[in-house]
mmCIF file of C-alpha atoms in Angstrom:
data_model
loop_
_atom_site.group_PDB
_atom_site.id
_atom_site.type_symbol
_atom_site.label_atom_id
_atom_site.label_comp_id
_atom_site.label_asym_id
_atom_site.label_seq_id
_atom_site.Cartn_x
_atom_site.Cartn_y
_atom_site.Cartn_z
ATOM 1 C CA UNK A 1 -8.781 -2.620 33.128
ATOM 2 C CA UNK A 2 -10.336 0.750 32.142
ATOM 3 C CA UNK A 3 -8.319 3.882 30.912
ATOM 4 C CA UNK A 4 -7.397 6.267 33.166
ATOM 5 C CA UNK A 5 -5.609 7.021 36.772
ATOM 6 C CA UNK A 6 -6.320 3.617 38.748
ATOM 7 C CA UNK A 7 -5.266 3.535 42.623
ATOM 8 C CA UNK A 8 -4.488 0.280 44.228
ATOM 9 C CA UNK A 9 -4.724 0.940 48.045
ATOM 10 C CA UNK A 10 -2.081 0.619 50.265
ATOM 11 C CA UNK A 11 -1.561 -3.307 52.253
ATOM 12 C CA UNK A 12 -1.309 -3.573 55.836
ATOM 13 C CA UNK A 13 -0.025 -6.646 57.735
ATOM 14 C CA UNK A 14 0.088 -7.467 61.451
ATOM 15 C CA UNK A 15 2.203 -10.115 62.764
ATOM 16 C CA UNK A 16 2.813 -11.171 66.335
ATOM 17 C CA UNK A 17 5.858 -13.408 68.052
ATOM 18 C CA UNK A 18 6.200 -14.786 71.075
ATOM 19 C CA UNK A 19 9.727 -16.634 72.489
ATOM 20 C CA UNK A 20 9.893 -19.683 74.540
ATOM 21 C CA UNK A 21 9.542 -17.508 77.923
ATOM 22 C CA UNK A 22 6.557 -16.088 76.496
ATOM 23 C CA UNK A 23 4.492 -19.176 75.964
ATOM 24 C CA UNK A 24 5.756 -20.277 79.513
ATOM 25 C CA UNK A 25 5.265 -17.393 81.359
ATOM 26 C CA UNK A 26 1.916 -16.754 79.352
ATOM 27 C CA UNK A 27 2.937 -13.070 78.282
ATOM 28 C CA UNK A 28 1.774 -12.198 74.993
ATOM 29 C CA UNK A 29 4.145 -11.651 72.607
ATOM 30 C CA UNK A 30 5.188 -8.260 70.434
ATOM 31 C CA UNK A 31 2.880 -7.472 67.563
ATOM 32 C CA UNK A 32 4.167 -5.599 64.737
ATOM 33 C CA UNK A 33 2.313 -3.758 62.138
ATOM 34 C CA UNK A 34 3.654 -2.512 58.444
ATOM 35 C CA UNK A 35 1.978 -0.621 55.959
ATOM 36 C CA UNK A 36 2.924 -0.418 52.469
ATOM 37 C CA UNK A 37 2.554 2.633 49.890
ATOM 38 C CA UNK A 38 -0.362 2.892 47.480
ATOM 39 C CA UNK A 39 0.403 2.613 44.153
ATOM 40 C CA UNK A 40 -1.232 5.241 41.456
ATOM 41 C CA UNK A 41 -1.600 3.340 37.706
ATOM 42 C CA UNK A 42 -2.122 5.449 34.318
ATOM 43 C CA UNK A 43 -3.717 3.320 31.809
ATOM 44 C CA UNK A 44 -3.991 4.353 28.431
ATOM 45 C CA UNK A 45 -6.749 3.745 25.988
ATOM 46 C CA UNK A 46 -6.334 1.191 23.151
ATOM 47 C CA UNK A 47 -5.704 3.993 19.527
ATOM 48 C CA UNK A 48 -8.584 3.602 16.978
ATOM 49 C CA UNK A 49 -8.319 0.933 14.711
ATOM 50 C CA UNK A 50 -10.136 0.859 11.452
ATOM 51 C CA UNK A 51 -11.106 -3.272 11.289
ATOM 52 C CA UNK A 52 -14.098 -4.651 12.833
ATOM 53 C CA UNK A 53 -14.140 -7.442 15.181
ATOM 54 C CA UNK A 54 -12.279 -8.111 18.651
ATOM 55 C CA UNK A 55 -9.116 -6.849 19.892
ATOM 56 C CA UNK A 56 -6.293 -8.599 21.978
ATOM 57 C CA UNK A 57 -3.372 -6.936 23.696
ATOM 58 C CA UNK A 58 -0.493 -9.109 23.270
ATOM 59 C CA UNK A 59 0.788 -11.736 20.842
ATOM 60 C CA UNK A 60 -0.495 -14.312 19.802
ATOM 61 C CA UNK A 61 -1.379 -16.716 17.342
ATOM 62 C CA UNK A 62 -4.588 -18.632 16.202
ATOM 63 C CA UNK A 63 -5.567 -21.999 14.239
ATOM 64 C CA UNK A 64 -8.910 -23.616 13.296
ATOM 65 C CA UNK A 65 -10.153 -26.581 12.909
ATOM 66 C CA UNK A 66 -13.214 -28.798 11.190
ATOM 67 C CA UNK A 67 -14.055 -32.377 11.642
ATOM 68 C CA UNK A 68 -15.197 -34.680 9.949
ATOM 69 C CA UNK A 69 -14.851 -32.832 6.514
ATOM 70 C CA UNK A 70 -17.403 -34.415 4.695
ATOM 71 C CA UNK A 71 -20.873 -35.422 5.880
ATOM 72 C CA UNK A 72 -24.395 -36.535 5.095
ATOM 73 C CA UNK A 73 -27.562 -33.760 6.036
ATOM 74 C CA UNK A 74 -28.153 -34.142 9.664
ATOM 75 C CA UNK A 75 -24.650 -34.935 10.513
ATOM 76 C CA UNK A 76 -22.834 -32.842 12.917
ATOM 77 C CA UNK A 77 -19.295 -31.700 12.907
ATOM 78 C CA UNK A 78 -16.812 -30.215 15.353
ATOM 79 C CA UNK A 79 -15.400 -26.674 14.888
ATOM 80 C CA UNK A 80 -12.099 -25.575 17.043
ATOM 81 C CA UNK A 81 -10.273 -22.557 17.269
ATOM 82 C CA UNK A 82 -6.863 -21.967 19.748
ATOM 83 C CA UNK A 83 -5.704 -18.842 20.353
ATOM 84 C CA UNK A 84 -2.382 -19.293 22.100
ATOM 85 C CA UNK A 85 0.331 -16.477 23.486
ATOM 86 C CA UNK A 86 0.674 -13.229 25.421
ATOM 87 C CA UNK A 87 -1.758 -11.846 27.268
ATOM 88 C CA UNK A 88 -4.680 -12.055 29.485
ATOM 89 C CA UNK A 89 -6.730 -14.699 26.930
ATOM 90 C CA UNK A 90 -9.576 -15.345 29.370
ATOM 91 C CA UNK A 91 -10.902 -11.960 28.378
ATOM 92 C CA UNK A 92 -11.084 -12.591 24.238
ATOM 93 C CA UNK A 93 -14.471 -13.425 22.807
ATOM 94 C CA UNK A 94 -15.010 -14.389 18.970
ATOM 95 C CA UNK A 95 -18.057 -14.380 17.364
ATOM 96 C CA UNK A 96 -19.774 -17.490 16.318
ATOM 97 C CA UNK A 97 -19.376 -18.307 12.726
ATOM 98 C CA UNK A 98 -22.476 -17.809 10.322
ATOM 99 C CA UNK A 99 -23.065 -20.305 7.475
ATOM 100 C CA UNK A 100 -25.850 -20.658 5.751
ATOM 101 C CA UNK A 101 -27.395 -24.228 6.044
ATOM 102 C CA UNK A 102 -25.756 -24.731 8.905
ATOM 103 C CA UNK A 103 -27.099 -24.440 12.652
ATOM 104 C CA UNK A 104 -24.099 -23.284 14.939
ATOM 105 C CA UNK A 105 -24.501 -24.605 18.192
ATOM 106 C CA UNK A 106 -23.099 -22.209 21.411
ATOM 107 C CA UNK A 107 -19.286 -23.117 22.109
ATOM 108 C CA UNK A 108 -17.725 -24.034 24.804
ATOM 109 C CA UNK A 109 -14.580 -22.336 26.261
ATOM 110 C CA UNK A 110 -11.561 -24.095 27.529
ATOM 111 C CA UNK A 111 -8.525 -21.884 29.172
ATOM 112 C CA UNK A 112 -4.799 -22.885 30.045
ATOM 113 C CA UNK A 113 -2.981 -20.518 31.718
ATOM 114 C CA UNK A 114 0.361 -19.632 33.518
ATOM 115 C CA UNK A 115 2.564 -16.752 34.342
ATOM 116 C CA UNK A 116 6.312 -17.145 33.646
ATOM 117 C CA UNK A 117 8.449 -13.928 34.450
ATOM 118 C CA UNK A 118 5.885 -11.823 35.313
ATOM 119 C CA UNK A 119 4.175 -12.248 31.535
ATOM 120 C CA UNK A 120 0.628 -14.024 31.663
ATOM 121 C CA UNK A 121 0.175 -16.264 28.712
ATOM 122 C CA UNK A 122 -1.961 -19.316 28.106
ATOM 123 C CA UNK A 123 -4.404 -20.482 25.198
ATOM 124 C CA UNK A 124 -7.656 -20.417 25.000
ATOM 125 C CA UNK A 125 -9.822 -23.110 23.024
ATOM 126 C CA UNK A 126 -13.326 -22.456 21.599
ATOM 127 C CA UNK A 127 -15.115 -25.369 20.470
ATOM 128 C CA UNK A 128 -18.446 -25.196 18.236
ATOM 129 C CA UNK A 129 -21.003 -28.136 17.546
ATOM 130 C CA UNK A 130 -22.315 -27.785 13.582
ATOM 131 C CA UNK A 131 -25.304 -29.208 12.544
ATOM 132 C CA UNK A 132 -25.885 -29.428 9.058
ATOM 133 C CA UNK A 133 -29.625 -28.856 7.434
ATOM 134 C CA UNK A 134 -28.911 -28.349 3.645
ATOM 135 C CA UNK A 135 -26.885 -30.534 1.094
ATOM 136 C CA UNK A 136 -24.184 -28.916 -0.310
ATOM 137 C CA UNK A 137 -20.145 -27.816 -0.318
ATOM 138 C CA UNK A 138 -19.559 -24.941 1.299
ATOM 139 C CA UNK A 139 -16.586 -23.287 4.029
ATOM 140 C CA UNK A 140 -16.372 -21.613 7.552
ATOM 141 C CA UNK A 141 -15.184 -18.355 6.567
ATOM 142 C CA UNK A 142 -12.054 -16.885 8.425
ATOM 143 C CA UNK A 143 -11.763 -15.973 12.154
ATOM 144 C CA UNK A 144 -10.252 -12.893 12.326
ATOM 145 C CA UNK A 145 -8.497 -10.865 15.005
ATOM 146 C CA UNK A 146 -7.019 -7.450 15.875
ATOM 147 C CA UNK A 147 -3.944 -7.895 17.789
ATOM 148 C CA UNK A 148 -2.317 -4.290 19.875
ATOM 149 C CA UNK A 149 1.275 -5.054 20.032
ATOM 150 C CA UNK A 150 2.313 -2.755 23.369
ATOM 151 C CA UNK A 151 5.433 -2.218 22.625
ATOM 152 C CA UNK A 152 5.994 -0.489 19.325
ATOM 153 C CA UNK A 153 1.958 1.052 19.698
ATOM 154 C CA UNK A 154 0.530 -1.278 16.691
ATOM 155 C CA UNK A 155 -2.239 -3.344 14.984
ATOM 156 C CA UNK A 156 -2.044 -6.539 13.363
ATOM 157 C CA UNK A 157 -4.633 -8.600 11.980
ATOM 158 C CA UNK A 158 -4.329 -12.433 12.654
ATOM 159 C CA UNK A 159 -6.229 -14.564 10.325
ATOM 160 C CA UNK A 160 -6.734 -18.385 10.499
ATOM 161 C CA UNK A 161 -7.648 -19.998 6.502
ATOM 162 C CA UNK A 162 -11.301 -20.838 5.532
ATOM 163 C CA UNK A 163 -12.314 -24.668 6.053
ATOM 164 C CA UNK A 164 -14.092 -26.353 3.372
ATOM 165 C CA UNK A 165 -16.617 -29.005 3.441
ATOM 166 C CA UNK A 166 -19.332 -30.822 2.014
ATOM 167 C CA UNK A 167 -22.515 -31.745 3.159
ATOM 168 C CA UNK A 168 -24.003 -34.477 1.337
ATOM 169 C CA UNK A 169 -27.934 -35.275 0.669
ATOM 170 C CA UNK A 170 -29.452 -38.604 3.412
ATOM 171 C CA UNK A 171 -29.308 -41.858 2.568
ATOM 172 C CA UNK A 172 -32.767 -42.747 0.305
ATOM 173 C CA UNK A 173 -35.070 -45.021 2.293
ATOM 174 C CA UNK A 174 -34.696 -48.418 0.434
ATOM 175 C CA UNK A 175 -37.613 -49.586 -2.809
ATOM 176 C CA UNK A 176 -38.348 -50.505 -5.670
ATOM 177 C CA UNK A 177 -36.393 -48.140 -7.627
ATOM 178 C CA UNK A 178 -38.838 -45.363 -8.696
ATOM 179 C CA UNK A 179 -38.026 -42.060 -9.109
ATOM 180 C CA UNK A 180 -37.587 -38.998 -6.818
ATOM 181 C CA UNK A 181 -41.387 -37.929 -5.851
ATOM 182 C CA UNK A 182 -43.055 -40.949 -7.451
ATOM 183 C CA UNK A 183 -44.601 -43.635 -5.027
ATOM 184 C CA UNK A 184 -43.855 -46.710 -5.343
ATOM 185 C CA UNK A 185 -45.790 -49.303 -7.502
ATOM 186 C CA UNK A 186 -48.244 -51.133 -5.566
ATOM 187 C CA UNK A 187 -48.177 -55.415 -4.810
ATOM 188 C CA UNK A 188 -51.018 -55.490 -7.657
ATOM 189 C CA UNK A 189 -49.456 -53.434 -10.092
ATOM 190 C CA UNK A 190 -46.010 -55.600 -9.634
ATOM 191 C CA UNK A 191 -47.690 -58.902 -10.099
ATOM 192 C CA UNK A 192 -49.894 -57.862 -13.054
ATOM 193 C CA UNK A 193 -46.607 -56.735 -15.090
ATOM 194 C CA UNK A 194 -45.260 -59.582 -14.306
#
């Protein structure tokens, strides 16, 4: 929806019936038309809020998730978020999360939803693929949203808690045991010290 006067046009239906004698006789049957009245919406604009990031009318409530916690340069791990409640959730976009050494891979969306007294709610699941490039510990900062509560005309901020994990340098290639940046002793060099 936009702010402002919104019209929704008025429906029309047409419906016909025909009796027994009708379909015998081969008379068509009465028709029957109805109109109904158009139907004039005000919509107000959301008020200004002073935080940054997306804005949801409704309530709801959000969680995150990271899997595996721990993992070796190269690995990959799986990042969720749910936002579940009130409100039209197919509509809410969050922004992908930035961490340096990390390569964040587009999500993908999955929506539930269903209408129960007239009140659309449902949850919506974002799902990211991490890559890691760098050793290191480190956290997905907080997802954060605005959330206008209709009703009494206010913000509040929904926050899910940062998720730490490390990231934890390859596997060496198997040798002889020399150091970091040093090649390995030749076959010569081996048997001559022996």
């Amino acid at each position: 929806l936009r702010d402002g006067e919104l019209k929704i046009g008025s429906t029309r239906i047409n419906a016909s019936g025909s009796s027994m004698i009708d379909l015998l006789t081969g008379s068509q049957g009465q028709s029957l038309e109805r109109t109904g009245p158009s139907v004039t919406l005000q919509v107000r604009p959301l008020p200004e809020t002073s935080e940054d990031g997306p804005v949801h009318v409704g309530q709801v409530s959000m969680a995150a998730t990271l899997e595996p916690r721990s993992v070796t340069v190269g690995s990959a791990m799986t990042l969720r978020l749910v936002v579940e409640g009130i409100g039209n959730l197919r509509t809410l976009r969050m922004p992908d999360p930035v961490v340096p050494g990390i390569e964040v891979l587009r999500p993908s969306v999955k929506d539930e939803s269903l209408t129960q007294r007239r009140v659309v709610q449902g949850k919506r699941t974002f799902e990211w693929l991490l890559l890691a490039r760098q050793a290191g510990a480190a956290q997905i900062p907080p997802f954060m949203l605005n959330v206008f509560e209709s009703s009494d005309g206010s913000y509040e901020k929904r926050l899910t808690s940062a998720l730490h994990f490390v990231v934890s340098p390859g596997n060496s290639q198997p040798g002889t045991g020399a150091s970091a940046g040093e090649p390995a002793p030749s076959a010569s060099e081996t048997r001559e010290e022996s």
